[in-house]
PDB file of C-alpha atoms and ligand atoms in Angstrom:
ATOM      1  CA  UNK A  25     186.364   2.218  97.234  1.00 73.00           C
ATOM      2  CA  UNK A  26     184.731   5.229  95.758  1.00 76.00           C
ATOM      3  CA  UNK A  27     183.941   7.512  97.868  1.00 78.00           C
ATOM      4  CA  UNK A  28     180.761   9.508  97.619  1.00 82.00           C
ATOM      5  CA  UNK A  29     180.554  13.058  99.446  1.00 83.00           C
ATOM      6  CA  UNK A  30     176.268  13.189  99.938  1.00 89.00           C
ATOM      7  CA  UNK A  31     174.451  11.030 101.985  1.00 94.00           C
ATOM      8  CA  UNK A  32     172.648   8.679 100.088  1.00 96.00           C
ATOM      9  CA  UNK A  33     169.964   5.706 100.265  1.00 98.00           C
ATOM     10  CA  UNK A  34     170.348   3.049  98.061  1.00 98.00           C
ATOM     11  CA  UNK A  35     167.014   0.641  98.109  1.00 98.00           C
ATOM     12  CA  UNK A  36     167.696  -3.104  96.994  1.00 98.00           C
ATOM     13  CA  UNK A  37     163.941  -4.876  96.436  1.00 98.00           C
ATOM     14  CA  UNK A  38     163.106  -8.714  95.046  1.00 98.00           C
ATOM     15  CA  UNK A  39     161.702 -11.973  95.975  1.00 96.00           C
ATOM     16  CA  UNK A  40     163.226 -14.597  97.962  1.00 95.00           C
ATOM     17  CA  UNK A  41     167.205 -15.608  96.651  1.00 94.00           C
ATOM     18  CA  UNK A  42     167.479 -13.765  93.609  1.00 97.00           C
ATOM     19  CA  UNK A  43     170.609 -11.930  95.339  1.00 96.00           C
ATOM     20  CA  UNK A  44     169.549  -8.671  96.842  1.00 97.00           C
ATOM     21  CA  UNK A  45     171.764  -9.385 100.384  1.00 96.00           C
ATOM     22  CA  UNK A  46     175.268 -11.083  98.646  1.00 96.00           C
ATOM     23  CA  UNK A  47     174.998  -8.189  95.865  1.00 98.00           C
ATOM     24  CA  UNK A  48     174.189  -5.595  98.501  1.00 98.00           C
ATOM     25  CA  UNK A  49     177.217  -6.584 100.521  1.00 96.00           C
ATOM     26  CA  UNK A  50     179.819  -6.117  97.407  1.00 97.00           C
ATOM     27  CA  UNK A  51     178.409  -2.158  96.751  1.00 97.00           C
ATOM     28  CA  UNK A  52     178.730  -1.160 101.032  1.00 96.00           C
ATOM     29  CA  UNK A  53     181.874  -2.454 100.944  1.00 95.00           C
ATOM     30  CA  UNK A  54     183.041  -0.308  97.621  1.00 95.00           C
ATOM     31  CA  UNK A  55     181.203   2.396  98.795  1.00 95.00           C
ATOM     32  CA  UNK A  56     182.538   2.572 102.128  1.00 94.00           C
ATOM     33  CA  UNK A  57     178.721   2.430 103.868  1.00 95.00           C
ATOM     34  CA  UNK A  58     176.313   0.585 106.030  1.00 96.00           C
ATOM     35  CA  UNK A  59     174.435  -1.800 104.603  1.00 97.00           C
ATOM     36  CA  UNK A  60     170.915  -2.931 106.312  1.00 98.00           C
ATOM     37  CA  UNK A  61     170.303  -6.745 105.481  1.00 98.00           C
ATOM     38  CA  UNK A  62     166.318  -5.966 106.615  1.00 98.00           C
ATOM     39  CA  UNK A  63     165.551  -9.800 105.697  1.00 98.00           C
ATOM     40  CA  UNK A  64     168.460 -10.626 108.454  1.00 98.00           C
ATOM     41  CA  UNK A  65     166.055  -8.506 111.063  1.00 98.00           C
ATOM     42  CA  UNK A  66     162.952 -10.413 110.364  1.00 98.00           C
ATOM     43  CA  UNK A  67     164.757 -14.006 110.793  1.00 98.00           C
ATOM     44  CA  UNK A  68     166.784 -12.353 113.713  1.00 98.00           C
ATOM     45  CA  UNK A  69     162.940 -11.363 115.265  1.00 98.00           C
ATOM     46  CA  UNK A  70     161.186 -14.863 113.928  1.00 98.00           C
ATOM     47  CA  UNK A  71     164.306 -16.731 115.698  1.00 98.00           C
ATOM     48  CA  UNK A  72     163.405 -15.599 119.170  1.00 98.00           C
ATOM     49  CA  UNK A  73     160.279 -17.908 118.064  1.00 98.00           C
ATOM     50  CA  UNK A  74     162.305 -20.924 117.892  1.00 98.00           C
ATOM     51  CA  UNK A  75     164.916 -20.474 120.156  1.00 98.00           C
ATOM     52  CA  UNK A  76     161.812 -20.055 122.954  1.00 98.00           C
ATOM     53  CA  UNK A  77     159.838 -22.675 121.811  1.00 98.00           C
ATOM     54  CA  UNK A  78     156.935 -20.002 121.638  1.00 98.00           C
ATOM     55  CA  UNK A  79     154.325 -21.236 119.044  1.00 98.00           C
ATOM     56  CA  UNK A  80     154.281 -19.280 115.734  1.00 98.00           C
ATOM     57  CA  UNK A  81     150.861 -17.830 116.316  1.00 98.00           C
ATOM     58  CA  UNK A  82     149.939 -13.835 115.331  1.00 98.00           C
ATOM     59  CA  UNK A  83     148.313 -13.167 118.848  1.00 98.00           C
ATOM     60  CA  UNK A  84     151.951 -15.233 120.632  1.00 98.00           C
ATOM     61  CA  UNK A  85     153.774 -12.318 118.098  1.00 98.00           C
ATOM     62  CA  UNK A  86     152.587  -9.592 119.255  1.00 98.00           C
ATOM     63  CA  UNK A  87     152.256 -10.347 122.643  1.00 98.00           C
ATOM     64  CA  UNK A  88     156.304 -11.172 123.021  1.00 98.00           C
ATOM     65  CA  UNK A  89     157.049  -8.086 120.592  1.00 98.00           C
ATOM     66  CA  UNK A  90     157.911  -5.768 123.388  1.00 98.00           C
ATOM     67  CA  UNK A  91     160.586  -8.553 124.985  1.00 98.00           C
ATOM     68  CA  UNK A  92     162.500  -8.700 121.429  1.00 98.00           C
ATOM     69  CA  UNK A  93     165.511  -6.582 120.555  1.00 98.00           C
ATOM     70  CA  UNK A  94     167.439  -7.030 117.493  1.00 98.00           C
ATOM     71  CA  UNK A  95     170.252  -5.437 116.324  1.00 97.00           C
ATOM     72  CA  UNK A  96     172.492  -5.619 113.255  1.00 97.00           C
ATOM     73  CA  UNK A  97     176.449  -5.480 113.856  1.00 96.00           C
ATOM     74  CA  UNK A  98     179.245  -4.044 112.131  1.00 94.00           C
ATOM     75  CA  UNK A  99     182.587  -5.567 112.179  1.00 90.00           C
ATOM     76  CA  UNK A 100     185.260  -5.108 109.029  1.00 83.00           C
ATOM     77  CA  UNK A 101     182.732  -5.890 106.560  1.00 79.00           C
ATOM     78  CA  UNK A 102     180.933  -8.400 108.449  1.00 89.00           C
ATOM     79  CA  UNK A 103     177.083  -8.276 109.548  1.00 93.00           C
ATOM     80  CA  UNK A 104     176.319 -10.038 112.853  1.00 97.00           C
ATOM     81  CA  UNK A 105     172.640 -10.389 114.103  1.00 98.00           C
ATOM     82  CA  UNK A 106     172.290 -10.237 117.330  1.00 98.00           C
ATOM     83  CA  UNK A 107     169.067 -11.196 119.300  1.00 98.00           C
ATOM     84  CA  UNK A 108     168.734  -9.973 122.786  1.00 98.00           C
ATOM     85  CA  UNK A 109     172.661  -9.293 123.727  1.00 98.00           C
ATOM     86  CA  UNK A 110     173.037 -12.609 121.745  1.00 98.00           C
ATOM     87  CA  UNK A 111     175.277 -13.871 117.784  1.00 98.00           C
ATOM     88  CA  UNK A 112     172.418 -15.555 116.466  1.00 98.00           C
ATOM     89  CA  UNK A 113     174.141 -15.012 112.741  1.00 97.00           C
ATOM     90  CA  UNK A 114     175.163 -18.621 112.022  1.00 96.00           C
ATOM     91  CA  UNK A 115     171.407 -19.479 112.907  1.00 96.00           C
ATOM     92  CA  UNK A 116     169.681 -16.898 110.421  1.00 97.00           C
ATOM     93  CA  UNK A 117     170.083 -18.716 107.202  1.00 94.00           C
ATOM     94  CA  UNK A 118     167.884 -22.601 108.362  1.00 94.00           C
ATOM     95  CA  UNK A 119     165.583 -23.598 106.783  1.00 93.00           C
ATOM     96  CA  UNK A 120     163.165 -23.658 110.238  1.00 96.00           C
ATOM     97  CA  UNK A 121     163.867 -19.845 110.352  1.00 97.00           C
ATOM     98  CA  UNK A 122     162.950 -18.657 106.698  1.00 95.00           C
ATOM     99  CA  UNK A 123     159.741 -19.987 106.911  1.00 95.00           C
ATOM    100  CA  UNK A 124     158.694 -18.522 110.500  1.00 98.00           C
ATOM    101  CA  UNK A 125     160.335 -15.124 109.042  1.00 97.00           C
ATOM    102  CA  UNK A 126     158.147 -15.131 106.087  1.00 96.00           C
ATOM    103  CA  UNK A 127     155.308 -15.976 108.868  1.00 97.00           C
ATOM    104  CA  UNK A 128     156.236 -12.586 111.048  1.00 98.00           C
ATOM    105  CA  UNK A 129     156.641 -10.608 108.469  1.00 97.00           C
ATOM    106  CA  UNK A 130     152.851 -10.971 107.624  1.00 97.00           C
ATOM    107  CA  UNK A 131     152.055  -9.276 111.166  1.00 98.00           C
ATOM    108  CA  UNK A 132     151.253  -5.194 110.657  1.00 98.00           C
ATOM    109  CA  UNK A 133     153.288  -4.502 114.344  1.00 98.00           C
ATOM    110  CA  UNK A 134     156.203  -6.511 113.421  1.00 98.00           C
ATOM    111  CA  UNK A 135     156.953  -4.477 110.455  1.00 98.00           C
ATOM    112  CA  UNK A 136     156.077  -1.141 112.205  1.00 98.00           C
ATOM    113  CA  UNK A 137     159.015  -2.185 114.586  1.00 98.00           C
ATOM    114  CA  UNK A 138     161.291  -3.660 112.148  1.00 98.00           C
ATOM    115  CA  UNK A 139     160.184   0.051 109.723  1.00 98.00           C
ATOM    116  CA  UNK A 140     161.323   2.325 112.865  1.00 98.00           C
ATOM    117  CA  UNK A 141     164.775   0.840 113.631  1.00 97.00           C
ATOM    118  CA  UNK A 142     165.197   0.595 109.855  1.00 98.00           C
ATOM    119  CA  UNK A 143     164.329   4.295 109.382  1.00 98.00           C
ATOM    120  CA  UNK A 144     166.554   5.171 112.293  1.00 97.00           C
ATOM    121  CA  UNK A 145     170.080   2.979 111.202  1.00 96.00           C
ATOM    122  CA  UNK A 146     169.529   5.111 107.939  1.00 96.00           C
ATOM    123  CA  UNK A 147     168.813   8.525 109.717  1.00 96.00           C
ATOM    124  CA  UNK A 148     172.807  10.226 110.026  1.00 94.00           C
ATOM    125  CA  UNK A 149     174.798   7.903 107.378  1.00 96.00           C
ATOM    126  CA  UNK A 150     174.187   7.008 103.770  1.00 96.00           C
ATOM    127  CA  UNK A 151     173.212   2.743 103.364  1.00 97.00           C
ATOM    128  CA  UNK A 152     172.178   0.410 100.999  1.00 98.00           C
ATOM    129  CA  UNK A 153     169.108  -1.443 101.997  1.00 98.00           C
ATOM    130  CA  UNK A 154     167.854  -5.047 100.661  1.00 98.00           C
ATOM    131  CA  UNK A 155     164.512  -6.088 101.578  1.00 98.00           C
ATOM    132  CA  UNK A 156     160.678  -6.721  99.614  1.00 98.00           C
ATOM    133  CA  UNK A 157     159.521  -2.970 100.547  1.00 98.00           C
ATOM    134  CA  UNK A 158     162.280  -0.953 100.799  1.00 98.00           C
ATOM    135  CA  UNK A 159     161.313   1.119  97.809  1.00 98.00           C
ATOM    136  CA  UNK A 160     157.985   1.313  97.987  1.00 98.00           C
ATOM    137  CA  UNK A 161     157.546   1.598 101.866  1.00 98.00           C
ATOM    138  CA  UNK A 162     160.149   2.419 104.561  1.00 98.00           C
ATOM    139  CA  UNK A 163     162.304   4.686 101.990  1.00 98.00           C
ATOM    140  CA  UNK A 164     160.389   5.794  98.875  1.00 98.00           C
ATOM    141  CA  UNK A 165     162.381   8.489  98.535  1.00 98.00           C
ATOM    142  CA  UNK A 166     165.336   6.465  98.172  1.00 98.00           C
ATOM    143  CA  UNK A 167     168.043   7.896  95.594  1.00 97.00           C
ATOM    144  CA  UNK A 168     168.784   4.474  93.837  1.00 98.00           C
ATOM    145  CA  UNK A 169     165.816   1.765  93.886  1.00 98.00           C
ATOM    146  CA  UNK A 170     166.425  -1.286  92.056  1.00 98.00           C
ATOM    147  CA  UNK A 171     164.269  -4.464  91.558  1.00 98.00           C
ATOM    148  CA  UNK A 172     166.062  -7.929  91.660  1.00 98.00           C
ATOM    149  CA  UNK A 173     164.420 -10.572  89.628  1.00 98.00           C
ATOM    150  CA  UNK A 174     165.732 -14.102  88.840  1.00 98.00           C
ATOM    151  CA  UNK A 175     164.272 -17.950  87.483  1.00 98.00           C
ATOM    152  CA  UNK A 176     163.178 -20.447  89.902  1.00 97.00           C
ATOM    153  CA  UNK A 177     165.764 -22.865  88.833  1.00 97.00           C
ATOM    154  CA  UNK A 178     168.739 -20.488  89.307  1.00 96.00           C
ATOM    155  CA  UNK A 179     167.880 -19.011  93.070  1.00 97.00           C
ATOM    156  CA  UNK A 180     166.424 -22.829  93.893  1.00 97.00           C
ATOM    157  CA  UNK A 181     170.067 -24.627  93.161  1.00 97.00           C
ATOM    158  CA  UNK A 182     171.851 -21.683  94.623  1.00 94.00           C
ATOM    159  CA  UNK A 183     169.853 -22.443  97.817  1.00 95.00           C
ATOM    160  CA  UNK A 184     170.165 -25.684  97.762  1.00 96.00           C
ATOM    161  CA  UNK A 185     173.842 -25.435  97.418  1.00 96.00           C
ATOM    162  CA  UNK A 186     174.487 -23.409  99.965  1.00 93.00           C
ATOM    163  CA  UNK A 187     171.840 -25.076 102.907  1.00 93.00           C
ATOM    164  CA  UNK A 188     173.903 -28.420 102.098  1.00 95.00           C
ATOM    165  CA  UNK A 189     177.181 -26.954 102.819  1.00 94.00           C
ATOM    166  CA  UNK A 190     175.508 -25.549 105.824  1.00 91.00           C
ATOM    167  CA  UNK A 191     174.362 -29.530 106.712  1.00 92.00           C
ATOM    168  CA  UNK A 192     171.029 -29.243 106.594  1.00 92.00           C
ATOM    169  CA  UNK A 193     169.235 -32.103 104.595  1.00 93.00           C
ATOM    170  CA  UNK A 194     167.449 -30.899 101.789  1.00 95.00           C
ATOM    171  CA  UNK A 195     166.549 -31.695  98.165  1.00 97.00           C
ATOM    172  CA  UNK A 196     166.541 -29.085  95.102  1.00 98.00           C
ATOM    173  CA  UNK A 197     163.247 -30.258  94.860  1.00 97.00           C
ATOM    174  CA  UNK A 198     162.499 -29.506  98.054  1.00 96.00           C
ATOM    175  CA  UNK A 199     164.325 -26.174  98.286  1.00 96.00           C
ATOM    176  CA  UNK A 200     162.116 -24.820  95.242  1.00 97.00           C
ATOM    177  CA  UNK A 201     159.212 -25.726  96.582  1.00 97.00           C
ATOM    178  CA  UNK A 202     159.867 -23.711  99.828  1.00 95.00           C
ATOM    179  CA  UNK A 203     161.178 -20.520  98.070  1.00 96.00           C
ATOM    180  CA  UNK A 204     157.796 -20.678  95.534  1.00 96.00           C
ATOM    181  CA  UNK A 205     155.575 -21.302  98.789  1.00 95.00           C
ATOM    182  CA  UNK A 206     157.700 -18.016 100.725  1.00 94.00           C
ATOM    183  CA  UNK A 207     157.412 -16.288  97.261  1.00 96.00           C
ATOM    184  CA  UNK A 208     153.906 -16.234  97.167  1.00 96.00           C
ATOM    185  CA  UNK A 209     153.431 -15.625 100.756  1.00 94.00           C
ATOM    186  CA  UNK A 210     155.578 -12.676 100.747  1.00 94.00           C
ATOM    187  CA  UNK A 211     153.269 -11.091  97.073  1.00 96.00           C
ATOM    188  CA  UNK A 212     150.349 -11.939  98.584  1.00 96.00           C
ATOM    189  CA  UNK A 213     150.552 -10.325 102.191  1.00 95.00           C
ATOM    190  CA  UNK A 214     148.188  -7.538 103.113  1.00 96.00           C
ATOM    191  CA  UNK A 215     151.275  -5.669 104.755  1.00 95.00           C
ATOM    192  CA  UNK A 216     153.840  -4.437 102.357  1.00 96.00           C
ATOM    193  CA  UNK A 217     153.837  -6.916 100.141  1.00 96.00           C
ATOM    194  CA  UNK A 218     156.845  -7.586  97.241  1.00 97.00           C
ATOM    195  CA  UNK A 219     156.425  -4.604  94.622  1.00 95.00           C
ATOM    196  CA  UNK A 220     158.534  -3.050  92.021  1.00 97.00           C
ATOM    197  CA  UNK A 221     157.975   0.422  93.455  1.00 98.00           C
ATOM    198  CA  UNK A 222     156.717   2.311  90.047  1.00 98.00           C
ATOM    199  CA  UNK A 223     160.144   4.104  89.863  1.00 98.00           C
ATOM    200  CA  UNK A 224     162.681   1.189  90.415  1.00 98.00           C
ATOM    201  CA  UNK A 225     164.894   0.147  88.279  1.00 98.00           C
ATOM    202  CA  UNK A 226     164.213  -4.387  87.115  1.00 98.00           C
ATOM    203  CA  UNK A 227     167.605  -6.130  86.687  1.00 98.00           C
ATOM    204  CA  UNK A 228     167.495 -10.123  86.722  1.00 98.00           C
ATOM    205  CA  UNK A 229     170.290 -11.353  87.995  1.00 98.00           C
ATOM    206  CA  UNK A 230     169.885 -14.578  86.444  1.00 98.00           C
ATOM    207  CA  UNK A 231     172.661 -14.618  84.218  1.00 97.00           C
ATOM    208  CA  UNK A 232     175.559 -12.835  86.362  1.00 97.00           C
ATOM    209  CA  UNK A 233     177.610 -13.827  89.362  1.00 96.00           C
ATOM    210  CA  UNK A 234     177.309 -11.887  92.442  1.00 97.00           C
ATOM    211  CA  UNK A 235     180.642  -9.938  91.913  1.00 98.00           C
ATOM    212  CA  UNK A 236     179.211  -9.216  87.650  1.00 98.00           C
ATOM    213  CA  UNK A 237     175.703  -7.644  89.168  1.00 98.00           C
ATOM    214  CA  UNK A 238     177.096  -5.511  91.709  1.00 98.00           C
ATOM    215  CA  UNK A 239     179.346  -4.230  89.231  1.00 98.00           C
ATOM    216  CA  UNK A 240     176.478  -3.048  86.404  1.00 98.00           C
ATOM    217  CA  UNK A 241     174.409  -1.568  89.454  1.00 98.00           C
ATOM    218  CA  UNK A 242     177.579   0.179  91.103  1.00 97.00           C
ATOM    219  CA  UNK A 243     178.855   1.926  87.977  1.00 97.00           C
ATOM    220  CA  UNK A 244     174.713   2.937  87.383  1.00 97.00           C
ATOM    221  CA  UNK A 245     175.065   4.061  90.494  1.00 96.00           C
ATOM    222  CA  UNK A 246     178.123   6.211  90.246  1.00 94.00           C
ATOM    223  CA  UNK A 247     177.073   7.635  86.656  1.00 93.00           C
ATOM    224  CA  UNK A 248     174.096   9.024  88.273  1.00 91.00           C
ATOM    225  CA  UNK A 249     176.003  10.428  91.161  1.00 88.00           C
ATOM    226  CA  UNK A 250     178.685  12.044  88.560  1.00 84.00           C
ATOM    227  CA  UNK A 251     176.010  13.640  86.479  1.00 82.00           C
ATOM    228  CA  UNK A 252     173.599  14.851  89.157  1.00 77.00           C
TER     229      UNK A 252
HETATM  230  O1  LIG B 322     165.500 -11.797 101.755  1.00 79.05           O
HETATM  231  P1  LIG B 322     165.245 -12.376 103.421  1.00 79.05           P
HETATM  232  O2  LIG B 322     165.087 -14.285 102.962  1.00 79.05           O
HETATM  233  O3  LIG B 322     166.358 -13.063 104.137  1.00 79.05           O
HETATM  234  O4  LIG B 322     163.910 -12.130 103.953  1.00 79.05           O
HETATM  235  C1  LIG B 322     163.127 -13.045 105.150  1.00 79.05           C
HETATM  236  C2  LIG B 322     161.882 -12.810 105.291  1.00 79.05           C
HETATM  237  O5  LIG B 322     161.836 -11.895 105.640  1.00 79.05           O
HETATM  238  C3  LIG B 322     160.451 -12.939 103.918  1.00 79.05           C
HETATM  239  O6  LIG B 322     160.284 -14.202 104.104  1.00 79.05           O
HETATM  240  C4  LIG B 322     160.183 -11.695 103.885  1.00 79.05           C
HETATM  241  C5  LIG B 322     160.845 -11.017 104.832  1.00 79.05           C
HETATM  242  N1  LIG B 322     160.624  -9.251 104.819  1.00 79.05           N
HETATM  243  C6  LIG B 322     160.330  -8.813 104.531  1.00 79.05           C
HETATM  244  O7  LIG B 322     159.125  -9.006 105.195  1.00 79.05           O
HETATM  245  N2  LIG B 322     160.219  -7.521 104.666  1.00 79.05           N
HETATM  246  C7  LIG B 322     161.594  -7.154 103.864  1.00 79.05           C
HETATM  247  N3  LIG B 322     161.922  -5.826 103.874  1.00 79.05           N
HETATM  248  C8  LIG B 322     162.505  -8.174 104.319  1.00 79.05           C
HETATM  249  C9  LIG B 322     162.580  -9.558 104.429  1.00 79.05           C
END
């Protein structure tokens, strides 16, 4: 583990399936800092509606927001998502949750609620956050900003394998289509769409395993810290 002695904020943004979360996990572990998976927060919030069988409409989402409490819990480098006291981690990567999360992420009130939480979590500690609007909206002054991209074929292949392992009945074609659809929704939403911050370093993860990407990004971070 590398020790850094000042508080830093690292932002990793990008579209769905580019490897933001798994790479952030490795970097967080190597630096001994907290990883805030903001996508998991959107997923956790959206799962409330699936669990309680509430139709996903903008009005329903806004009405129910005060009843929803999403917390990320950390135990031995493993992140759990807690929704109103219940650990829902095993459910949040399902396709229906991906779809629901993409829907709720368009709603201004949802973004405000989670943005406040994200800023609060980063108040007194070094963190790495992965998401879609970290470098542009949540922490425009982050110390390090990266924007990940990857070929759709690799993203769809990996996502299909992961979902099949979890017992979901999907095909490569259905997953690819859903990924493209979500990415389009995320890029064209009015509130905080996916966008590379002007001062973010763009990085294409297609050719690399997650450990290789993590090492390259970590080396860039440490080099800059050493020079400062
Ligand atoms: O990264 P992910 O697939 O776990 O994200 C799930 C959804 O959450 C994604 O469709 C859009 C939304 N999201 C967002 O709007 N802003 C973020 N910072 C992170 C995720």
